[in-house]
Amino acid sequence: MKIIKIKYLIISCVILIIEITIALFVNDQFIRPIFGDYLASILVFYLFATFLKTDLNKIAILSLLISYTIEFLQYIHILELLHLDKIKILNILLGNSFSWTDMLAYTLGIMSVVLIHNYKKI
């Protein structure tokens, strides 16, 4: 029987709503490009934590690797290579330009959840 962790599901939904709000209404140089990526890595973490029954540090590593992989796919212009660059929703979900700042934002996002969850254990 699969167990869904409701607390993590609620956190995921709240972060998703914040991310959608940022995408629709914010067009600046910090909140959308940097804080949005920071939150995106946290969203990935909580989505996995909702459904996976494993150590949260392992989920954090998985989440960070997924975030890095998406950024790498932007670096190689995967949507253009697959001729999918005209599909707007894919551009929104995957992004279309590589940035080291994004990598830092993902790292800080995952570091934040690791610190929060490990601090709670003390």
CSV table of N, CA, C and O in Angstrom, one decimal:
chain,number,residue,atom,x,y,z
A,1,MET,N,0.8,-1.2,0.0
A,1,MET,CA,0.0,0.0,0.0
A,1,MET,C,0.9,1.2,0.0
A,1,MET,O,1.8,1.4,0.8
A,2,LYS,N,0.6,2.2,-0.9
A,2,LYS,CA,1.4,3.4,-1.0
A,2,LYS,C,0.9,4.4,0.0
A,2,LYS,O,-0.4,4.6,0.1
A,3,ILE,N,1.8,5.1,0.6
A,3,ILE,CA,1.4,6.1,1.6
A,3,ILE,C,1.8,7.5,1.0
A,3,ILE,O,3.0,7.7,0.7
A,4,ILE,N,0.9,8.4,1.0
A,4,ILE,CA,1.1,9.7,0.6
A,4,ILE,C,1.3,10.6,1.8
A,4,ILE,O,0.4,10.5,2.7
A,5,LYS,N,2.4,11.3,1.9
A,5,LYS,CA,2.6,12.2,3.0
A,5,LYS,C,1.9,13.5,2.7
A,5,LYS,O,2.3,14.3,1.9
A,6,ILE,N,0.7,13.7,3.4
A,6,ILE,CA,-0.1,14.8,3.2
A,6,ILE,C,0.6,16.2,3.4
A,6,ILE,O,0.4,17.1,2.7
A,7,LYS,N,1.4,16.2,4.5
A,7,LYS,CA,2.1,17.5,4.8
A,7,LYS,C,3.0,17.9,3.6
A,7,LYS,O,2.9,19.1,3.2
A,8,TYR,N,3.7,17.0,3.0
A,8,TYR,CA,4.5,17.3,1.9
A,8,TYR,C,3.7,17.6,0.7
A,8,TYR,O,4.1,18.5,-0.1
A,9,LEU,N,2.6,17.0,0.5
A,9,LEU,CA,1.7,17.3,-0.6
A,9,LEU,C,1.2,18.7,-0.5
A,9,LEU,O,1.2,19.4,-1.5
A,10,ILE,N,0.8,19.1,0.7
A,10,ILE,CA,0.3,20.5,0.9
A,10,ILE,C,1.4,21.5,0.6
A,10,ILE,O,1.2,22.5,-0.1
A,11,ILE,N,2.6,21.2,1.1
A,11,ILE,CA,3.7,22.1,0.8
A,11,ILE,C,4.0,22.2,-0.7
A,11,ILE,O,4.2,23.3,-1.2
A,12,SER,N,3.9,21.1,-1.4
A,12,SER,CA,4.1,21.0,-2.8
A,12,SER,C,3.1,21.9,-3.5
A,12,SER,O,3.4,22.7,-4.4
A,13,CYS,N,1.9,21.8,-3.1
A,13,CYS,CA,0.8,22.5,-3.8
A,13,CYS,C,1.0,24.0,-3.5
A,13,CYS,O,0.8,24.9,-4.4
A,14,VAL,N,1.3,24.4,-2.3
A,14,VAL,CA,1.6,25.8,-2.0
A,14,VAL,C,2.7,26.4,-2.9
A,14,VAL,O,2.6,27.5,-3.5
A,15,ILE,N,3.8,25.6,-2.9
A,15,ILE,CA,4.9,26.1,-3.7
A,15,ILE,C,4.5,26.2,-5.2
A,15,ILE,O,4.9,27.1,-5.9
A,16,LEU,N,3.8,25.2,-5.7
A,16,LEU,CA,3.3,25.2,-7.1
A,16,LEU,C,2.5,26.5,-7.4
A,16,LEU,O,2.7,27.1,-8.4
A,17,ILE,N,1.6,26.8,-6.5
A,17,ILE,CA,0.8,28.0,-6.6
A,17,ILE,C,1.6,29.3,-6.7
A,17,ILE,O,1.4,30.2,-7.5
A,18,ILE,N,2.6,29.3,-5.8
A,18,ILE,CA,3.6,30.4,-5.8
A,18,ILE,C,4.3,30.5,-7.1
A,18,ILE,O,4.5,31.6,-7.7
A,19,GLU,N,4.8,29.4,-7.6
A,19,GLU,CA,5.5,29.4,-8.8
A,19,GLU,C,4.7,29.8,-10.0
A,19,GLU,O,5.1,30.6,-10.9
A,20,ILE,N,3.4,29.4,-10.1
A,20,ILE,CA,2.5,29.8,-11.1
A,20,ILE,C,2.3,31.3,-11.0
A,20,ILE,O,2.3,32.0,-12.1
A,21,THR,N,2.1,31.8,-9.8
A,21,THR,CA,1.8,33.2,-9.6
A,21,THR,C,3.0,34.0,-10.1
A,21,THR,O,2.9,35.0,-10.8
A,22,ILE,N,4.2,33.6,-9.8
A,22,ILE,CA,5.4,34.2,-10.2
A,22,ILE,C,5.5,34.2,-11.7
A,22,ILE,O,5.8,35.3,-12.3
A,23,ALA,N,5.3,33.1,-12.3
A,23,ALA,CA,5.3,33.0,-13.8
A,23,ALA,C,4.3,33.9,-14.5
A,23,ALA,O,4.7,34.5,-15.5
A,24,LEU,N,3.2,34.0,-13.9
A,24,LEU,CA,2.1,34.8,-14.6
A,24,LEU,C,2.2,36.3,-14.3
A,24,LEU,O,1.9,37.1,-15.2
A,25,PHE,N,2.7,36.7,-13.1
A,25,PHE,CA,2.6,38.1,-12.7
A,25,PHE,C,3.9,38.8,-12.4
A,25,PHE,O,3.9,40.1,-12.2
A,26,VAL,N,5.0,38.1,-12.4
A,26,VAL,CA,6.3,38.8,-12.0
A,26,VAL,C,7.2,38.7,-13.2
A,26,VAL,O,7.4,37.7,-13.8
A,27,ASN,N,7.8,39.9,-13.5
A,27,ASN,CA,8.8,40.0,-14.6
A,27,ASN,C,9.9,40.9,-14.2
A,27,ASN,O,9.9,42.1,-14.6
A,28,ASP,N,10.7,40.4,-13.3
A,28,ASP,CA,11.8,41.2,-12.8
A,28,ASP,C,13.2,40.5,-13.0
A,28,ASP,O,13.2,39.5,-13.7
A,29,GLN,N,14.2,41.0,-12.3
A,29,GLN,CA,15.5,40.4,-12.4
A,29,GLN,C,15.9,39.5,-11.3
A,29,GLN,O,17.0,39.0,-11.3
A,30,PHE,N,15.0,39.4,-10.3
A,30,PHE,CA,15.4,38.5,-9.1
A,30,PHE,C,14.3,37.5,-8.8
A,30,PHE,O,14.6,36.3,-8.8
A,31,ILE,N,13.1,37.9,-8.6
A,31,ILE,CA,12.1,37.0,-8.1
A,31,ILE,C,11.8,35.9,-9.1
A,31,ILE,O,11.9,34.7,-8.8
A,32,ARG,N,11.6,36.2,-10.4
A,32,ARG,CA,11.2,35.2,-11.4
A,32,ARG,C,12.5,34.4,-11.7
A,32,ARG,O,12.4,33.1,-11.7
A,33,PRO,N,13.6,34.9,-12.1
A,33,PRO,CA,14.7,34.1,-12.6
A,33,PRO,C,15.5,33.4,-11.5
A,33,PRO,O,15.9,32.3,-11.7
A,34,ILE,N,15.6,34.0,-10.3
A,34,ILE,CA,16.5,33.4,-9.3
A,34,ILE,C,15.6,32.7,-8.2
A,34,ILE,O,15.8,31.5,-7.9
A,35,PHE,N,14.7,33.5,-7.6
A,35,PHE,CA,13.9,32.9,-6.5
A,35,PHE,C,13.0,31.8,-7.1
A,35,PHE,O,12.7,30.8,-6.4
A,36,GLY,N,12.5,32.0,-8.3
A,36,GLY,CA,11.7,31.0,-8.9
A,36,GLY,C,12.4,29.7,-9.1
A,36,GLY,O,11.8,28.6,-8.8
A,37,ASP,N,13.7,29.7,-9.5
A,37,ASP,CA,14.5,28.5,-9.6
A,37,ASP,C,14.8,27.9,-8.2
A,37,ASP,O,14.8,26.7,-8.1
A,38,TYR,N,15.0,28.7,-7.3
A,38,TYR,CA,15.2,28.3,-5.9
A,38,TYR,C,14.0,27.5,-5.4
A,38,TYR,O,14.2,26.4,-4.9
A,39,LEU,N,12.8,28.1,-5.6
A,39,LEU,CA,11.6,27.4,-5.3
A,39,LEU,C,11.4,26.1,-6.1
A,39,LEU,O,10.8,25.1,-5.6
A,40,ALA,N,11.8,26.1,-7.4
A,40,ALA,CA,11.5,25.0,-8.2
A,40,ALA,C,12.2,23.7,-7.7
A,40,ALA,O,11.7,22.6,-7.7
A,41,SER,N,13.5,23.9,-7.2
A,41,SER,CA,14.2,22.7,-6.7
A,41,SER,C,13.5,22.2,-5.4
A,41,SER,O,13.5,21.0,-5.2
A,42,ILE,N,13.0,23.2,-4.6
A,42,ILE,CA,12.3,22.8,-3.4
A,42,ILE,C,11.0,22.1,-3.8
A,42,ILE,O,10.6,21.1,-3.1
A,43,LEU,N,10.3,22.5,-4.8
A,43,LEU,CA,9.1,21.9,-5.3
A,43,LEU,C,9.4,20.4,-5.7
A,43,LEU,O,8.7,19.5,-5.3
A,44,VAL,N,10.5,20.2,-6.5
A,44,VAL,CA,10.8,18.9,-6.9
A,44,VAL,C,11.1,18.0,-5.7
A,44,VAL,O,10.6,16.9,-5.6
A,45,PHE,N,11.8,18.5,-4.7
A,45,PHE,CA,12.1,17.8,-3.5
A,45,PHE,C,10.8,17.3,-2.8
A,45,PHE,O,10.6,16.2,-2.4
A,46,TYR,N,9.9,18.3,-2.5
A,46,TYR,CA,8.7,17.9,-1.8
A,46,TYR,C,7.7,17.0,-2.6
A,46,TYR,O,7.0,16.2,-2.0
A,47,LEU,N,7.7,17.2,-3.9
A,47,LEU,CA,6.9,16.2,-4.7
A,47,LEU,C,7.4,14.8,-4.6
A,47,LEU,O,6.7,13.9,-4.4
A,48,PHE,N,8.7,14.6,-4.6
A,48,PHE,CA,9.3,13.3,-4.4
A,48,PHE,C,9.1,12.8,-3.0
A,48,PHE,O,8.8,11.7,-2.7
A,49,ALA,N,9.3,13.7,-2.0
A,49,ALA,CA,9.1,13.4,-0.6
A,49,ALA,C,7.7,13.0,-0.3
A,49,ALA,O,7.4,12.2,0.6
A,50,THR,N,6.7,13.5,-1.1
A,50,THR,CA,5.3,13.1,-0.9
A,50,THR,C,5.1,11.7,-1.2
A,50,THR,O,4.3,11.0,-0.5
A,51,PHE,N,5.7,11.1,-2.2
A,51,PHE,CA,5.4,9.8,-2.7
A,51,PHE,C,6.5,8.7,-2.4
A,51,PHE,O,6.2,7.5,-2.4
A,52,LEU,N,7.7,9.1,-2.1
A,52,LEU,CA,8.8,8.1,-1.9
A,52,LEU,C,9.0,7.9,-0.4
A,52,LEU,O,9.0,8.8,0.4
A,53,LYS,N,9.2,6.6,-0.1
A,53,LYS,CA,9.4,6.3,1.3
A,53,LYS,C,10.9,5.9,1.4
A,53,LYS,O,11.3,4.8,1.4
A,54,THR,N,11.7,7.0,1.5
A,54,THR,CA,13.2,6.8,1.7
A,54,THR,C,13.7,8.0,2.4
A,54,THR,O,13.0,9.0,2.7
A,55,ASP,N,15.0,8.0,2.7
A,55,ASP,CA,15.7,9.0,3.4
A,55,ASP,C,15.6,10.4,2.7
A,55,ASP,O,15.8,10.4,1.5
A,56,LEU,N,15.3,11.4,3.4
A,56,LEU,CA,15.1,12.7,2.8
A,56,LEU,C,16.4,13.3,2.2
A,56,LEU,O,16.3,14.0,1.2
A,57,ASN,N,17.5,12.9,2.7
A,57,ASN,CA,18.8,13.3,2.1
A,57,ASN,C,19.0,12.7,0.7
A,57,ASN,O,19.5,13.3,-0.2
A,58,LYS,N,18.5,11.4,0.6
A,58,LYS,CA,18.6,10.8,-0.8
A,58,LYS,C,17.6,11.5,-1.7
A,58,LYS,O,17.9,11.7,-2.9
A,59,ILE,N,16.5,11.9,-1.2
A,59,ILE,CA,15.5,12.6,-2.1
A,59,ILE,C,16.1,13.9,-2.5
A,59,ILE,O,15.9,14.4,-3.6
A,60,ALA,N,16.8,14.6,-1.5
A,60,ALA,CA,17.4,15.9,-1.8
A,60,ALA,C,18.5,15.7,-3.0
A,60,ALA,O,18.5,16.5,-3.9
A,61,ILE,N,19.3,14.7,-2.9
A,61,ILE,CA,20.3,14.5,-3.9
A,61,ILE,C,19.6,14.2,-5.3
A,61,ILE,O,20.0,14.8,-6.3
A,62,LEU,N,18.6,13.4,-5.3
A,62,LEU,CA,17.8,13.1,-6.5
A,62,LEU,C,17.2,14.4,-7.1
A,62,LEU,O,17.3,14.6,-8.3
A,63,SER,N,16.6,15.2,-6.2
A,63,SER,CA,16.0,16.4,-6.6
A,63,SER,C,17.0,17.4,-7.3
A,63,SER,O,16.8,18.0,-8.3
A,64,LEU,N,18.2,17.5,-6.6
A,64,LEU,CA,19.2,18.3,-7.2
A,64,LEU,C,19.7,17.8,-8.5
A,64,LEU,O,19.9,18.6,-9.4
A,65,LEU,N,19.9,16.5,-8.6
A,65,LEU,CA,20.3,15.9,-9.9
A,65,LEU,C,19.3,16.2,-11.0
A,65,LEU,O,19.7,16.5,-12.1
A,66,ILE,N,18.0,16.1,-10.7
A,66,ILE,CA,17.0,16.4,-11.7
A,66,ILE,C,17.1,17.9,-12.1
A,66,ILE,O,17.0,18.2,-13.3
A,67,SER,N,17.2,18.7,-11.1
A,67,SER,CA,17.3,20.2,-11.4
A,67,SER,C,18.5,20.5,-12.3
A,67,SER,O,18.4,21.2,-13.3
A,68,TYR,N,19.7,19.9,-12.0
A,68,TYR,CA,20.9,20.0,-12.8
A,68,TYR,C,20.7,19.5,-14.2
A,68,TYR,O,21.2,20.0,-15.2
A,69,THR,N,20.0,18.3,-14.3
A,69,THR,CA,19.8,17.7,-15.6
A,69,THR,C,18.9,18.6,-16.5
A,69,THR,O,19.2,18.8,-17.7
A,70,ILE,N,17.9,19.2,-15.9
A,70,ILE,CA,17.1,20.1,-16.7
A,70,ILE,C,17.9,21.3,-17.2
A,70,ILE,O,17.8,21.7,-18.3
A,71,GLU,N,18.8,21.8,-16.3
A,71,GLU,CA,19.6,22.9,-16.7
A,71,GLU,C,20.6,22.5,-17.8
A,71,GLU,O,20.8,23.3,-18.8
A,72,PHE,N,21.1,21.3,-17.7
A,72,PHE,CA,22.0,20.8,-18.8
A,72,PHE,C,21.3,20.7,-20.1
A,72,PHE,O,21.8,21.0,-21.1
A,73,LEU,N,20.0,20.2,-20.0
A,73,LEU,CA,19.2,20.1,-21.2
A,73,LEU,C,19.0,21.4,-21.9
A,73,LEU,O,18.9,21.6,-23.1
A,74,GLN,N,18.9,22.5,-21.0
A,74,GLN,CA,18.8,23.8,-21.6
A,74,GLN,C,20.1,24.2,-22.2
A,74,GLN,O,20.1,24.8,-23.3
A,75,TYR,N,21.2,23.8,-21.7
A,75,TYR,CA,22.5,24.1,-22.2
A,75,TYR,C,22.7,23.5,-23.6
A,75,TYR,O,23.3,24.2,-24.5
A,76,ILE,N,22.2,22.3,-23.8
A,76,ILE,CA,22.3,21.7,-25.1
A,76,ILE,C,21.2,22.0,-26.0
A,76,ILE,O,21.1,21.5,-27.1
A,77,HIS,N,20.3,22.9,-25.6
A,77,HIS,CA,19.1,23.3,-26.4
A,77,HIS,C,18.3,22.1,-26.8
A,77,HIS,O,18.0,22.0,-28.0
A,78,ILE,N,17.9,21.3,-25.9
A,78,ILE,CA,17.2,20.0,-26.2
A,78,ILE,C,15.9,20.3,-26.9
A,78,ILE,O,15.6,19.5,-27.8
A,79,LEU,N,15.2,21.3,-26.6
A,79,LEU,CA,13.9,21.6,-27.3
A,79,LEU,C,14.1,21.9,-28.7
A,79,LEU,O,13.3,21.5,-29.6
A,80,GLU,N,15.2,22.6,-29.1
A,80,GLU,CA,15.5,22.9,-30.5
A,80,GLU,C,15.9,21.6,-31.2
A,80,GLU,O,15.5,21.4,-32.3
A,81,LEU,N,16.8,20.9,-30.5
A,81,LEU,CA,17.2,19.6,-31.1
A,81,LEU,C,16.1,18.7,-31.5
A,81,LEU,O,16.1,18.0,-32.5
A,82,LEU,N,15.1,18.7,-30.6
A,82,LEU,CA,13.9,17.8,-30.8
A,82,LEU,C,12.8,18.5,-31.6
A,82,LEU,O,11.7,17.9,-31.8
A,83,HIS,N,13.1,19.7,-32.1
A,83,HIS,CA,12.1,20.5,-32.8
A,83,HIS,C,10.8,20.7,-32.0
A,83,HIS,O,9.7,20.7,-32.5
A,84,LEU,N,11.0,21.0,-30.7
A,84,LEU,CA,9.9,21.2,-29.8
A,84,LEU,C,9.9,22.6,-29.2
A,84,LEU,O,9.1,22.9,-28.3
A,85,ASP,N,10.8,23.4,-29.8
A,85,ASP,CA,11.0,24.8,-29.2
A,85,ASP,C,9.8,25.7,-29.4
A,85,ASP,O,9.7,26.8,-28.8
A,86,LYS,N,8.9,25.4,-30.3
A,86,LYS,CA,7.7,26.2,-30.6
A,86,LYS,C,6.5,25.9,-29.6
A,86,LYS,O,5.6,26.6,-29.6
A,87,ILE,N,6.7,24.9,-28.8
A,87,ILE,CA,5.6,24.5,-27.8
A,87,ILE,C,5.9,25.3,-26.6
A,87,ILE,O,6.8,25.1,-25.8
A,88,LYS,N,5.0,26.3,-26.3
A,88,LYS,CA,5.2,27.3,-25.3
A,88,LYS,C,5.3,26.6,-23.9
A,88,LYS,O,6.1,27.0,-23.1
A,89,ILE,N,4.4,25.6,-23.6
A,89,ILE,CA,4.4,25.0,-22.3
A,89,ILE,C,5.7,24.3,-22.0
A,89,ILE,O,6.1,24.3,-20.8
A,90,LEU,N,6.3,23.7,-23.0
A,90,LEU,CA,7.6,23.1,-22.8
A,90,LEU,C,8.7,24.1,-22.5
A,90,LEU,O,9.5,23.8,-21.6
A,91,ASN,N,8.6,25.2,-23.1
A,91,ASN,CA,9.6,26.3,-22.8
A,91,ASN,C,9.4,26.8,-21.4
A,91,ASN,O,10.4,27.1,-20.8
A,92,ILE,N,8.2,26.9,-21.0
A,92,ILE,CA,7.9,27.3,-19.6
A,92,ILE,C,8.4,26.3,-18.6
A,92,ILE,O,9.1,26.6,-17.6
A,93,LEU,N,8.1,25.0,-18.8
A,93,LEU,CA,8.4,24.0,-17.9
A,93,LEU,C,9.9,23.7,-17.9
A,93,LEU,O,10.5,23.5,-16.8
A,94,LEU,N,10.5,23.6,-19.0
A,94,LEU,CA,11.9,23.2,-19.1
A,94,LEU,C,12.9,24.4,-19.2
A,94,LEU,O,14.1,24.3,-18.9
A,95,GLY,N,12.3,25.6,-19.5
A,95,GLY,CA,13.2,26.7,-19.7
A,95,GLY,C,13.9,26.6,-21.0
A,95,GLY,O,13.9,25.6,-21.7
A,96,ASN,N,14.7,27.6,-21.4
A,96,ASN,CA,15.4,27.6,-22.7
A,96,ASN,C,16.8,28.2,-22.7
A,96,ASN,O,17.4,28.3,-23.7
A,97,SER,N,17.3,28.6,-21.5
A,97,SER,CA,18.6,29.1,-21.5
A,97,SER,C,19.4,28.7,-20.3
A,97,SER,O,18.8,28.8,-19.1
A,98,PHE,N,20.6,28.2,-20.4
A,98,PHE,CA,21.4,27.8,-19.4
A,98,PHE,C,21.9,29.0,-18.6
A,98,PHE,O,22.2,30.0,-19.1
A,99,SER,N,22.0,28.8,-17.3
A,99,SER,CA,22.6,29.9,-16.4
A,99,SER,C,23.3,29.2,-15.2
A,99,SER,O,22.7,28.4,-14.5
A,100,TRP,N,24.5,29.7,-14.9
A,100,TRP,CA,25.1,29.2,-13.7
A,100,TRP,C,24.4,29.7,-12.5
A,100,TRP,O,24.4,29.1,-11.4
A,101,THR,N,23.7,30.9,-12.6
A,101,THR,CA,23.0,31.4,-11.5
A,101,THR,C,21.8,30.5,-11.1
A,101,THR,O,21.5,30.3,-10.0
A,102,ASP,N,21.2,29.9,-12.1
A,102,ASP,CA,20.2,28.9,-11.9
A,102,ASP,C,20.7,27.7,-11.1
A,102,ASP,O,20.1,27.2,-10.2
A,103,MET,N,21.9,27.2,-11.5
A,103,MET,CA,22.5,26.1,-10.8
A,103,MET,C,22.7,26.5,-9.3
A,103,MET,O,22.5,25.6,-8.4
A,104,LEU,N,23.2,27.7,-9.1
A,104,LEU,CA,23.4,28.1,-7.7
A,104,LEU,C,22.0,28.2,-7.0
A,104,LEU,O,21.9,27.7,-5.8
A,105,ALA,N,21.0,28.7,-7.6
A,105,ALA,CA,19.6,28.8,-7.0
A,105,ALA,C,19.1,27.4,-6.7
A,105,ALA,O,18.6,27.2,-5.6
A,106,TYR,N,19.3,26.4,-7.6
A,106,TYR,CA,18.9,25.0,-7.3
A,106,TYR,C,19.6,24.5,-6.1
A,106,TYR,O,19.1,23.8,-5.2
A,107,THR,N,20.9,24.7,-6.0
A,107,THR,CA,21.8,24.2,-5.0
A,107,THR,C,21.3,24.8,-3.6
A,107,THR,O,21.2,24.1,-2.6
A,108,LEU,N,21.1,26.1,-3.6
A,108,LEU,CA,20.7,26.8,-2.4
A,108,LEU,C,19.3,26.3,-1.9
A,108,LEU,O,19.0,26.1,-0.7
A,109,GLY,N,18.4,26.0,-2.9
A,109,GLY,CA,17.1,25.5,-2.6
A,109,GLY,C,17.2,24.2,-1.9
A,109,GLY,O,16.5,24.0,-0.8
A,110,ILE,N,17.9,23.3,-2.4
A,110,ILE,CA,18.1,21.9,-1.8
A,110,ILE,C,18.8,22.0,-0.5
A,110,ILE,O,18.5,21.3,0.4
A,111,MET,N,19.8,22.9,-0.5
A,111,MET,CA,20.6,23.0,0.8
A,111,MET,C,19.6,23.5,1.9
A,111,MET,O,19.7,23.1,3.1
A,112,SER,N,18.7,24.4,1.5
A,112,SER,CA,17.7,24.9,2.5
A,112,SER,C,16.8,23.8,3.1
A,112,SER,O,16.7,23.7,4.3
A,113,VAL,N,16.3,22.9,2.2
A,113,VAL,CA,15.4,21.9,2.7
A,113,VAL,C,16.2,20.8,3.5
A,113,VAL,O,15.7,20.3,4.5
A,114,VAL,N,17.4,20.6,3.1
A,114,VAL,CA,18.3,19.6,3.9
A,114,VAL,C,18.6,20.2,5.3
A,114,VAL,O,18.4,19.5,6.3
A,115,LEU,N,18.9,21.5,5.3
A,115,LEU,CA,19.2,22.1,6.6
A,115,LEU,C,17.9,22.1,7.5
A,115,LEU,O,18.0,21.8,8.7
A,116,ILE,N,16.8,22.4,6.9
A,116,ILE,CA,15.6,22.4,7.7
A,116,ILE,C,15.2,21.0,8.2
A,116,ILE,O,14.9,20.9,9.4
A,117,HIS,N,15.3,20.0,7.4
A,117,HIS,CA,15.0,18.7,7.9
A,117,HIS,C,16.0,18.1,8.8
A,117,HIS,O,15.6,17.3,9.7
A,118,ASN,N,17.3,18.4,8.6
A,118,ASN,CA,18.3,17.9,9.5
A,118,ASN,C,18.3,18.6,10.8
A,118,ASN,O,18.6,18.0,11.8
A,119,TYR,N,17.9,19.9,10.8
A,119,TYR,CA,17.8,20.7,12.0
A,119,TYR,C,16.7,20.1,12.9
A,119,TYR,O,16.8,20.1,14.1
A,120,LYS,N,15.6,19.7,12.3
A,120,LYS,CA,14.5,19.2,13.0
A,120,LYS,C,14.8,17.9,13.8
A,120,LYS,O,14.2,17.6,14.8
A,121,LYS,N,15.9,17.2,13.3
A,121,LYS,CA,16.3,15.9,13.9
A,121,LYS,C,17.1,16.1,15.2
A,121,LYS,O,17.2,15.3,16.0
A,122,ILE,N,17.7,17.3,15.3
A,122,ILE,CA,18.6,17.6,16.5
A,122,ILE,C,17.7,17.7,17.7
A,122,ILE,O,16.7,18.2,17.8
